[in-house]
mmCIF file of C-alpha atoms in Angstrom:
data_model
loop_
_atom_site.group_PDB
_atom_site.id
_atom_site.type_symbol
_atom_site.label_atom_id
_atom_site.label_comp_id
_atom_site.label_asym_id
_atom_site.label_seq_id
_atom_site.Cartn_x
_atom_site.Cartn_y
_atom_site.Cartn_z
ATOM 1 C CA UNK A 1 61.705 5.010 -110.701
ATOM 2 C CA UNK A 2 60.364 5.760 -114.204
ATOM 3 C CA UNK A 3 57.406 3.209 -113.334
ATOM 4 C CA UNK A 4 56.837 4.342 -109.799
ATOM 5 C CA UNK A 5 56.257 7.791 -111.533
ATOM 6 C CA UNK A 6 53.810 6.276 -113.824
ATOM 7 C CA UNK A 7 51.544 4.712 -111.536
ATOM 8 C CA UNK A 8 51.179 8.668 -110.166
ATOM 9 C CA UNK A 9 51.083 10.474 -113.224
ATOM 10 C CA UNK A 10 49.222 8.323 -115.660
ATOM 11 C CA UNK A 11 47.639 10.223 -117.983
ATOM 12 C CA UNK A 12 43.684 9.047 -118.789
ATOM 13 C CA UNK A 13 43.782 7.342 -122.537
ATOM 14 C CA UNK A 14 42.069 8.499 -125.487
ATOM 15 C CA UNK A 15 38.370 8.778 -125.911
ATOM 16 C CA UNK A 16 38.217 9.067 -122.295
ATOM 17 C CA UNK A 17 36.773 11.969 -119.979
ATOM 18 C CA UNK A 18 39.847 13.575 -118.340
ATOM 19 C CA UNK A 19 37.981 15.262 -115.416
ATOM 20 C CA UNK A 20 36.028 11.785 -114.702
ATOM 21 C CA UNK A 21 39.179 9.482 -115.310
ATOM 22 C CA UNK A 22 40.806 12.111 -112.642
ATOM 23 C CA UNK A 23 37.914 12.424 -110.474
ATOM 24 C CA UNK A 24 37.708 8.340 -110.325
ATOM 25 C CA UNK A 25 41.321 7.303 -109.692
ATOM 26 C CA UNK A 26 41.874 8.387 -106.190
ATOM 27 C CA UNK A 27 38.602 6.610 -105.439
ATOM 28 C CA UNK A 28 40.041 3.295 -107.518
ATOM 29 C CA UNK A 29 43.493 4.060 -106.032
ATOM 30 C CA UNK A 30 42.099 4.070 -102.094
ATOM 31 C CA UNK A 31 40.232 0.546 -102.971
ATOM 32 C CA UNK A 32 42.889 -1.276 -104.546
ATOM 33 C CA UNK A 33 45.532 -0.065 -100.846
ATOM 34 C CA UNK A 34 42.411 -0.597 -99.007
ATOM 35 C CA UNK A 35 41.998 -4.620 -100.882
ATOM 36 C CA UNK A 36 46.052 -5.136 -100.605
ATOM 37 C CA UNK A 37 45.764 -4.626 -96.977
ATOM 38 C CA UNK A 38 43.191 -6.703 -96.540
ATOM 39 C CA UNK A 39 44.558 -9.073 -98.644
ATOM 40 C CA UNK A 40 47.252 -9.734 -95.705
ATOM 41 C CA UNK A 41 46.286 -11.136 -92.480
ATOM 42 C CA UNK A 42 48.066 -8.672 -90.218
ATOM 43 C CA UNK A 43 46.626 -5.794 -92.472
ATOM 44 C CA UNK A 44 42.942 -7.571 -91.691
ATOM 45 C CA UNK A 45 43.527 -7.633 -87.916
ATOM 46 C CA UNK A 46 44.585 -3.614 -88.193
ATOM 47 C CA UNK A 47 41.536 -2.461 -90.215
ATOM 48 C CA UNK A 48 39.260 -4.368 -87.755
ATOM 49 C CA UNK A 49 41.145 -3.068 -84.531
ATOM 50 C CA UNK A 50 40.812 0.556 -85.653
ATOM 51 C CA UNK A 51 37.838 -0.117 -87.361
ATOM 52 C CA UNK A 52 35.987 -1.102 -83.916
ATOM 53 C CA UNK A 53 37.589 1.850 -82.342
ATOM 54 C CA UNK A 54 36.635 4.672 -84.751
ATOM 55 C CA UNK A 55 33.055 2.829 -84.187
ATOM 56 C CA UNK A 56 33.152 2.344 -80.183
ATOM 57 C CA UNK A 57 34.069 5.635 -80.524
ATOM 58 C CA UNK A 58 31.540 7.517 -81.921
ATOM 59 C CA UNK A 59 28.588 5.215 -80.151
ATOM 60 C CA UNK A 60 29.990 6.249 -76.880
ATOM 61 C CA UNK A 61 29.014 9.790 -77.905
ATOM 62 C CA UNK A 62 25.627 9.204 -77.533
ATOM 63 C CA UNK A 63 25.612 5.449 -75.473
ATOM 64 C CA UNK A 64 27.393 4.145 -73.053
ATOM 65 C CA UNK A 65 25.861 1.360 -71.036
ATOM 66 C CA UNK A 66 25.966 3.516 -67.308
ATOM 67 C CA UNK A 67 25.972 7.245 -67.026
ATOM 68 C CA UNK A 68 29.682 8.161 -66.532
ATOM 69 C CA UNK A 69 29.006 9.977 -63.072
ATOM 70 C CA UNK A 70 26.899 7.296 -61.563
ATOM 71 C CA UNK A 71 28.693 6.642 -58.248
ATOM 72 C CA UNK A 72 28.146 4.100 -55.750
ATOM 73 C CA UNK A 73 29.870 4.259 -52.433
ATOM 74 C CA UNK A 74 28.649 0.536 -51.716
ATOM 75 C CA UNK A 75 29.514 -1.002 -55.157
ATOM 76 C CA UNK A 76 33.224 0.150 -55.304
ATOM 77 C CA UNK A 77 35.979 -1.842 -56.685
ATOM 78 C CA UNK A 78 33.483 -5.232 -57.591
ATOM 79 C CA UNK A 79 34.867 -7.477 -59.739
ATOM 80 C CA UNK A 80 33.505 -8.059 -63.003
ATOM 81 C CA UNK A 81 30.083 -9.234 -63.062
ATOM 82 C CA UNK A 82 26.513 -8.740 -65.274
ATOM 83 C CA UNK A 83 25.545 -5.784 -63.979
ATOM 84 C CA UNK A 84 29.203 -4.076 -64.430
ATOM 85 C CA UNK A 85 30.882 -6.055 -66.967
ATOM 86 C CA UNK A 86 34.522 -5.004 -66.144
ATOM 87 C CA UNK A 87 33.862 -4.090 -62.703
ATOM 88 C CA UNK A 88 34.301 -0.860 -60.918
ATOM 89 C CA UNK A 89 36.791 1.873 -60.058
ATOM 90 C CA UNK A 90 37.265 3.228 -56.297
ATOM 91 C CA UNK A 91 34.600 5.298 -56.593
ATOM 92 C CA UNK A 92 31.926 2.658 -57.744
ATOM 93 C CA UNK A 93 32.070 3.841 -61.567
ATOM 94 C CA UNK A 94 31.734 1.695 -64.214
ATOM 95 C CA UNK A 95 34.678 0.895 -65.358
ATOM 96 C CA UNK A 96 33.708 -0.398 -68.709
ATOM 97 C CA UNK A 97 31.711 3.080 -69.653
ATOM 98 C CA UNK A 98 34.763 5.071 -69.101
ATOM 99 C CA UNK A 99 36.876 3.131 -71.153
ATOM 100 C CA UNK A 100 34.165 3.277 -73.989
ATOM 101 C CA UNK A 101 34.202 6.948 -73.434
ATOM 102 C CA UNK A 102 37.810 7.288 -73.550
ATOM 103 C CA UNK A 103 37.995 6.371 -76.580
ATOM 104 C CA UNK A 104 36.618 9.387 -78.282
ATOM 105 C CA UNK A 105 38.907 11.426 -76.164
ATOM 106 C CA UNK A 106 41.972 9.461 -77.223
ATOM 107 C CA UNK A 107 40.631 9.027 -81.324
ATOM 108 C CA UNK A 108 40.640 12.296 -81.318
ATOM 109 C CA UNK A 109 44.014 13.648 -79.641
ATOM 110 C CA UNK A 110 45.372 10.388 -82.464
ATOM 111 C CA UNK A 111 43.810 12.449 -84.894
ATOM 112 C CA UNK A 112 44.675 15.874 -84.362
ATOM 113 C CA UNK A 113 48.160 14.699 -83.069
ATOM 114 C CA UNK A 114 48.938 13.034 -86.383
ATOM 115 C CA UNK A 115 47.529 16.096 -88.746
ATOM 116 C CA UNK A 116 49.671 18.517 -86.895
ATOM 117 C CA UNK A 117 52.656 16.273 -87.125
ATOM 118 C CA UNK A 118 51.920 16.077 -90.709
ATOM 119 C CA UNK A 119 51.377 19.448 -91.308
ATOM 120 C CA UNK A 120 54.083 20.290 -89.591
ATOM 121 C CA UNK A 121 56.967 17.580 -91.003
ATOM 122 C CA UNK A 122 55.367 18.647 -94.669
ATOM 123 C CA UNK A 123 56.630 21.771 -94.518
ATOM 124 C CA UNK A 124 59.944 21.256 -93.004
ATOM 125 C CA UNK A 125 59.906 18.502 -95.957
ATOM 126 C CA UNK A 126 58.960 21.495 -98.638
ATOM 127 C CA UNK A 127 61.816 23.886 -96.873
ATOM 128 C CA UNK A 128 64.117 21.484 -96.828
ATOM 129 C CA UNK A 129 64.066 20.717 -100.895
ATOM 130 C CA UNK A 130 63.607 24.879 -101.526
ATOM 131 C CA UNK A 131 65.818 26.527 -103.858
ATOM 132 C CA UNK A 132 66.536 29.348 -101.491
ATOM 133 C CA UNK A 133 69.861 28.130 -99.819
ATOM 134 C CA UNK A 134 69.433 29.809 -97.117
ATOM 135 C CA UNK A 135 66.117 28.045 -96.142
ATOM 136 C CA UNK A 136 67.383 25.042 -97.255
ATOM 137 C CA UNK A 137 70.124 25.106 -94.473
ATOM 138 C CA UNK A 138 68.079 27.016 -91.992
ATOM 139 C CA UNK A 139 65.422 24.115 -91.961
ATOM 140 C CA UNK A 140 67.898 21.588 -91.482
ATOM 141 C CA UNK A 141 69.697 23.161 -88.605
ATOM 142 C CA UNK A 142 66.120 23.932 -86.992
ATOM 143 C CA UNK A 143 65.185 20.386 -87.375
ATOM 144 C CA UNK A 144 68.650 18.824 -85.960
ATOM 145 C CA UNK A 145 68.599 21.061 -82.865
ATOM 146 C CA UNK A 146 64.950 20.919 -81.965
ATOM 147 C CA UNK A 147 64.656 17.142 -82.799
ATOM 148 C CA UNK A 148 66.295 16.606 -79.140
ATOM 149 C CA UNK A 149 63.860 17.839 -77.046
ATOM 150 C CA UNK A 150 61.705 15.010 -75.704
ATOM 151 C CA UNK A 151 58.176 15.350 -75.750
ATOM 152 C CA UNK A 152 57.175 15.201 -72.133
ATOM 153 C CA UNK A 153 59.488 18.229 -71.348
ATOM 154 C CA UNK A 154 57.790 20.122 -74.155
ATOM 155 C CA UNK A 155 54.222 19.067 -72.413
ATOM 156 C CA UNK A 156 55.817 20.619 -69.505
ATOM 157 C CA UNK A 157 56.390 23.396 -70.272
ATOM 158 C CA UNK A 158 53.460 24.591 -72.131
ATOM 159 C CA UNK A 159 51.322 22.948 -69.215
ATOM 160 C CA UNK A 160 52.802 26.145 -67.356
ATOM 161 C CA UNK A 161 50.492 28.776 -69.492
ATOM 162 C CA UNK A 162 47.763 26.683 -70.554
ATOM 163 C CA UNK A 163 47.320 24.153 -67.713
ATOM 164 C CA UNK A 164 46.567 20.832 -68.096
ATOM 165 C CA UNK A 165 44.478 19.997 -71.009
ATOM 166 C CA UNK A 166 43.830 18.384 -74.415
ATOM 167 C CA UNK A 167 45.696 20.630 -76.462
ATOM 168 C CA UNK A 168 49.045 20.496 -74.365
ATOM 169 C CA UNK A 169 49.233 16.815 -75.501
ATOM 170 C CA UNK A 170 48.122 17.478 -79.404
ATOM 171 C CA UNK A 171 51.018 20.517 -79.789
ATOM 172 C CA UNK A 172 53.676 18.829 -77.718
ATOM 173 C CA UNK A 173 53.413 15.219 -79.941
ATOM 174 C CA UNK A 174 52.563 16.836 -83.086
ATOM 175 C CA UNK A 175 55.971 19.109 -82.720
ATOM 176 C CA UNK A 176 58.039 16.358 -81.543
ATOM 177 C CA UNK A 177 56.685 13.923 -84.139
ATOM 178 C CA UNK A 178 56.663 16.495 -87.021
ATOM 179 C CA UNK A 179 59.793 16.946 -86.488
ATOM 180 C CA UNK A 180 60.905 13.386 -86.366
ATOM 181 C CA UNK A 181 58.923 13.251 -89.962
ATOM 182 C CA UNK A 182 60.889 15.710 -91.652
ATOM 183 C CA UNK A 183 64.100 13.836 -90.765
ATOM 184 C CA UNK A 184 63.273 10.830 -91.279
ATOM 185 C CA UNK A 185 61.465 11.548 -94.456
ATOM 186 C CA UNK A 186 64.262 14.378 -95.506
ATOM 187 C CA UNK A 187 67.225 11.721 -97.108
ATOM 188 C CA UNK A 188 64.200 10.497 -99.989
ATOM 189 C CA UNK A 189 62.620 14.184 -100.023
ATOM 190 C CA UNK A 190 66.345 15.338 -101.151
ATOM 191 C CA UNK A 191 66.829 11.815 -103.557
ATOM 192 C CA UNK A 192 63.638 13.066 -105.325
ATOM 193 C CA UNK A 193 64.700 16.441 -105.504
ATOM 194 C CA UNK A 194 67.662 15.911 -107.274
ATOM 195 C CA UNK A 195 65.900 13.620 -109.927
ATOM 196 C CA UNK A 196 66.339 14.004 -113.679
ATOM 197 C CA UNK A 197 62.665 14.279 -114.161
ATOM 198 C CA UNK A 198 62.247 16.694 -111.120
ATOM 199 C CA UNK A 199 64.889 18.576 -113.237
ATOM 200 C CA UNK A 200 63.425 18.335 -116.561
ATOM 201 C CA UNK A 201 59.965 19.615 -114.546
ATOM 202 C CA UNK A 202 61.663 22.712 -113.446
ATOM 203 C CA UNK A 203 63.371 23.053 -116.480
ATOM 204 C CA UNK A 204 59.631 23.125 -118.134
ATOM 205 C CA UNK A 205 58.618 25.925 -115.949
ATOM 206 C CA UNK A 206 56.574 23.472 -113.051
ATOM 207 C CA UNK A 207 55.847 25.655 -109.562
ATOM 208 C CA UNK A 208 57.762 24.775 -106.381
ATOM 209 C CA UNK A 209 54.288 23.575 -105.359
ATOM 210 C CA UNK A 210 53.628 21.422 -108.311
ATOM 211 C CA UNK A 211 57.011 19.528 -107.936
ATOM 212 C CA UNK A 212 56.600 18.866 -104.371
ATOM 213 C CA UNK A 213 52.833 17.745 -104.238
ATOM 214 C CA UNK A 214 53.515 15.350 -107.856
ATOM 215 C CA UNK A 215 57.367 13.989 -107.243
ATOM 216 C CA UNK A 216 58.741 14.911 -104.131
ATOM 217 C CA UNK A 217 55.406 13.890 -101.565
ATOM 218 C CA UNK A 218 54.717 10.465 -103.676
ATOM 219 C CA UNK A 219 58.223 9.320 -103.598
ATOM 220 C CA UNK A 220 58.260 9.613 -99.961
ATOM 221 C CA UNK A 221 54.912 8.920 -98.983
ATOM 222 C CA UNK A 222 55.852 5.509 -98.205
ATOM 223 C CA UNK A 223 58.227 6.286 -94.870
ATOM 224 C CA UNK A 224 56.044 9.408 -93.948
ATOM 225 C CA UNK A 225 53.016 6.522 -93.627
ATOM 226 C CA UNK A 226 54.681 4.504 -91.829
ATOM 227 C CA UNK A 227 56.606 7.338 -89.499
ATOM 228 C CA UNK A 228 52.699 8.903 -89.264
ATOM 229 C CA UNK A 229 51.462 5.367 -88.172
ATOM 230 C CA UNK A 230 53.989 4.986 -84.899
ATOM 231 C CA UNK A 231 53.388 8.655 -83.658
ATOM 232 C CA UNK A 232 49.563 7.689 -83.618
ATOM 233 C CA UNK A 233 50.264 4.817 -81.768
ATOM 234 C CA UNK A 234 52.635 7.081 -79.770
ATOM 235 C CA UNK A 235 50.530 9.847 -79.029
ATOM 236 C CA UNK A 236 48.088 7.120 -77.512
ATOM 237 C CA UNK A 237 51.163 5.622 -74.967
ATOM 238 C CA UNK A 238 52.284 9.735 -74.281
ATOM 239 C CA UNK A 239 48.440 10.744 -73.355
ATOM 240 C CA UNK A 240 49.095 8.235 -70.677
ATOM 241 C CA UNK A 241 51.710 9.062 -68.896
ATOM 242 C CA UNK A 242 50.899 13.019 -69.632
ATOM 243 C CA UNK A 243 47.911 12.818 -67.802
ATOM 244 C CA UNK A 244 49.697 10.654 -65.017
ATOM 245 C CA UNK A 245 52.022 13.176 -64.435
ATOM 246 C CA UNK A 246 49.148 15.543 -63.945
ATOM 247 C CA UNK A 247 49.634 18.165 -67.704
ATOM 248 C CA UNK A 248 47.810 15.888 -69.559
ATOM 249 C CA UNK A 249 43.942 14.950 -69.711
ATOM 250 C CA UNK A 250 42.462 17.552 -66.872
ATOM 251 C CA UNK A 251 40.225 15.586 -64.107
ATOM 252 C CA UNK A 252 36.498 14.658 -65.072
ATOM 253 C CA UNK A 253 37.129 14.036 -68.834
ATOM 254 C CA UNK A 254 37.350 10.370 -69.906
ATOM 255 C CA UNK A 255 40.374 8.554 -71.507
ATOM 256 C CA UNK A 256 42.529 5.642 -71.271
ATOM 257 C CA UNK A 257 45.119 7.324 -69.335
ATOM 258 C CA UNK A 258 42.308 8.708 -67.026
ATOM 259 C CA UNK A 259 41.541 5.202 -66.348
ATOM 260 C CA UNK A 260 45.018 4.156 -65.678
ATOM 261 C CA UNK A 261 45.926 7.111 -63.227
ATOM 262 C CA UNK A 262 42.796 6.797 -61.250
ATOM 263 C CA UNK A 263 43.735 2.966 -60.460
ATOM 264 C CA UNK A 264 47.490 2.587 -60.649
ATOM 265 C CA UNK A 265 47.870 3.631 -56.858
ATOM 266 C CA UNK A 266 45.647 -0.243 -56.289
ATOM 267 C CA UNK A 267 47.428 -2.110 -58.774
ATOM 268 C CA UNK A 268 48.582 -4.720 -55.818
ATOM 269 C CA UNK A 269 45.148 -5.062 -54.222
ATOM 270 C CA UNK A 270 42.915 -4.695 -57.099
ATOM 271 C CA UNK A 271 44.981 -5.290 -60.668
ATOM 272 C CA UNK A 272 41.856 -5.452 -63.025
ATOM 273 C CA UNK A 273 41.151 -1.677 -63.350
ATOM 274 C CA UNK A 274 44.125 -1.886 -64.231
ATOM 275 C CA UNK A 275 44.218 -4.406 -66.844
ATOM 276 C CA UNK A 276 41.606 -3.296 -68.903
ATOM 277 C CA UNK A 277 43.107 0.231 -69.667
ATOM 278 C CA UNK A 278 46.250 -1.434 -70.538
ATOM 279 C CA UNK A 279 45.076 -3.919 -72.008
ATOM 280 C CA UNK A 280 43.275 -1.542 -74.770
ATOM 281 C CA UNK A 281 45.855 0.943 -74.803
ATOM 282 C CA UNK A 282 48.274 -1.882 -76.028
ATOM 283 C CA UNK A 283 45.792 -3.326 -78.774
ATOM 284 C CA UNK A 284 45.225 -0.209 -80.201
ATOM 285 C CA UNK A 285 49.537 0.523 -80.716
ATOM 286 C CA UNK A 286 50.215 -2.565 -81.532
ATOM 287 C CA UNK A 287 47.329 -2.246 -84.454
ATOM 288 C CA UNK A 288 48.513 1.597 -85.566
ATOM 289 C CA UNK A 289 51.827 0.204 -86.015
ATOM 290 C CA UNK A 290 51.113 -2.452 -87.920
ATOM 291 C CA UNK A 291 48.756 -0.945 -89.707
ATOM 292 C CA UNK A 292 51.728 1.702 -90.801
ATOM 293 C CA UNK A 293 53.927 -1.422 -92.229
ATOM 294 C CA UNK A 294 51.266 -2.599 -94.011
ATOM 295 C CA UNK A 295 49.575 0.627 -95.577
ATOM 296 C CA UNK A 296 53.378 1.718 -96.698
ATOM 297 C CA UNK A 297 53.968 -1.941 -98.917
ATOM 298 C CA UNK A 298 49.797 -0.937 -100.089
ATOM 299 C CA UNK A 299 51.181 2.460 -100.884
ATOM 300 C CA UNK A 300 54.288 1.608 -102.414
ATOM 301 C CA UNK A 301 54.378 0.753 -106.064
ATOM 302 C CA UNK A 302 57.267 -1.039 -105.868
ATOM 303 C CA UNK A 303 55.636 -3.502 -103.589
ATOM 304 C CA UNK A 304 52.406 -3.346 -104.698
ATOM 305 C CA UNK A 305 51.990 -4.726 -108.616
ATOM 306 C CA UNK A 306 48.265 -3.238 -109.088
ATOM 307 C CA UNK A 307 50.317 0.062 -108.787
ATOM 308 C CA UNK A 308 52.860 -0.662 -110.337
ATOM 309 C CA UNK A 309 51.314 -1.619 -113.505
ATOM 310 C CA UNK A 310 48.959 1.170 -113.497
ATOM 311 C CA UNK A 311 45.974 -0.207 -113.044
ATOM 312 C CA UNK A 312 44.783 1.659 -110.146
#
C-alpha cells in the first residue's frame, strides 16, 4: 500500500522545478496507461474500436456520404450495393449514413451518461467516508434503497414530464449507474478511509477534500474505471431499447437504436437493416468493456510496474 501511495504522491527530487515536475507527470502518467494498454492486444483492439468511433463520429458532423433525408420511394429496402453500401431502410434512406450519424448521437449520450454517473457515484463515494455520522449512514441507506430501481422504469417515468428525448436517457443511466458506482466502489472507499496514513493526514490537519481527491479516489480508481467502462457500454445497449419503447431518442434524430426500431418490425423479410445496427452496437460494448479491464490493470500500480516503481 505504502508503494501504491508512492507512485501518487511522489514528490519531484532536488534541483528540480516543482511546478514543471507537477505540471509534466499527469502528461508522463497518461502515456505510460496509454503504452501499457497498447502494449496488450485486447487493449490495441479497444483503443482502435473507440478510436474509429470518436473519429466516425465527428466526420459525420459535417459528411456523411447521402443527405440523411434523401428518400426514395423506388429504391426502398435494396440490398447492399455501390451506390448504397449497406443498403436501404423502408423508406429508401441510406442506411449506412444514418448509422454514421448515429454515432455522434450515441458518443455523446456515452459521454454525458458516464460524467453524470461519475459525478454522481463521487459524491455518494465522498458522503459515504464523511466524518459526520449521520451522512455517513444517510448515504448508505439512500444508496441501498435507490440502487433497486431499474433504469428503464426511471426512463419512464421522467419520459412523463419531459417526453421523449436525449436527456431522459443521460439522467435515467447516469442515476442508476452512479449509484451502482458508489456501491461498488464504497467497500475500498471505506478500506482507504480507515488507513494509517489517511489517519496520520487528518491527524496533520489535511481537508476532507484533500484526503479524498489524494488517498481515498486513487485507491479506488481502479474498480470505479472499470464500473465507468460497463455503464458506457451500457448506456449504448439502454439507448436502444429506450428509444424502442418509444421515451428514448425522439423521431427524426439519428442513432443506433433509431436504426434498430425503424427495421425490427422486417427482421424476417429483410434481416440486414437489421444487422448492421447490431452489429455496431455490439462492437462498440464489447470494446468499452474491455477497454475498462484493461485501463484498470494500466491504472493500477499494483499491476502495472512503470507505476509502481515511480517512474511515471
Amino acid at each position: 500500500m505504502m508503494d501504491e501511495q508512492a507512485a501518487w504522491t511522489a514528490e519531484p527530487g532536488p534541483g528540480s522545478s516543482g511546478h514543471a515536475v507537477r505540471s509534466a507527470r499527469p502528461w508522463r502518467w497518461l502515456r505510460t496507461v496509454i503504452a501499457s494498454m497498447w502494449n496488450r492486444r485486447e487493449g490495441r483492439f479497444a483503443l482502435v474500436t473507440l478510436g474509429l468511433w470518436v473519429l466516425t463520429a465527428l466526420v459525420c458532423l459535417v459528411w456523411t456520404p447521402w443527405p440523411l433525408w434523401r428518400t426514395d420511394g423506388y429504391q426502398v429496402w435494396q440490398s447492399p450495393s455501390r451506390a448504397h453500401w449497406l443498403g436501404t431502410d423502408g423508406t429508401g434512406a441510406d442506411v449506412l449514413s444514418w448509422l454514421l450519424a448515429g454515432s455522434a448521437t450515441n458518443l455523446l449520450i456515452c459521454l454525458l451518461a458516464v460524467v453524470f454517473a461519475g459525478a454522481l457515484g463521487t459524491l455518494l463515494l465522498a458522503a459515504t467516508v464523511s466524518r459526520s455520522k449521520v451522512l455517513s449512514s444517510g448515504s448508505i441507506v439512500l444508496v441501498d434503497a435507490l440502487i433497486s430501481i431499474p433504469t428503464v422504469l426511471l426512463a419512464l417515468l421522467l419520459a412523463v414530464p419531459m417526453g421523449a428525448s436525449v436527456a431522459v436517457i443521460i439522467v435515467a443511466c447516469g442515476v442508476g449507474y452512479g449509484l451502482n458506482l458508489a456501491r461498488v466502489a464504497r467497500p475500498q472507499a471505506l478500506l482507504a478511509a480507515g488507513s494509517d496514513y489517511v489517519q496520520s493526514a487528518l491527524a496533520s490537519g489535511a481537508s476532507g477534500w484533500r484526503i479524498l481527491t489524494s488517498h481515498i479516489l486513487p485507491n479506488v480508481a481502479p474498480p470505479m474505471a472499470v464500473q465507468l467502462s460497463l455503464s458506457a457500454g451500457t448506456s449504448v445497449l439502454a439507448e436502444s431499447g429506450l428509444t424502442y419503447l418509444g421515451v428514448g431518442v425522439p423521431s427524426g434524430v439519428p442513432s443506433w437504436g433509431h436504426s434498430l426500431t425503424t427495421s425490427v418490425k422486417f427482421i424476417n423479410v429483410y434481416p440486414l437493416t437489421v444487422l448492421w445496427p447490431g452489429l455496431v452496437v455490439t462492437l462498440v460494448v464489447v470494446a468499452l468493456n474491455v477497454f475498462g479491464d484493461v485501463l484498470r490493470e494500466a491504472i493500477d500500480p499494483a499491476a502495472n510496474p512503470v507505476l509502481r516503481k515511480g517512474e511515471a
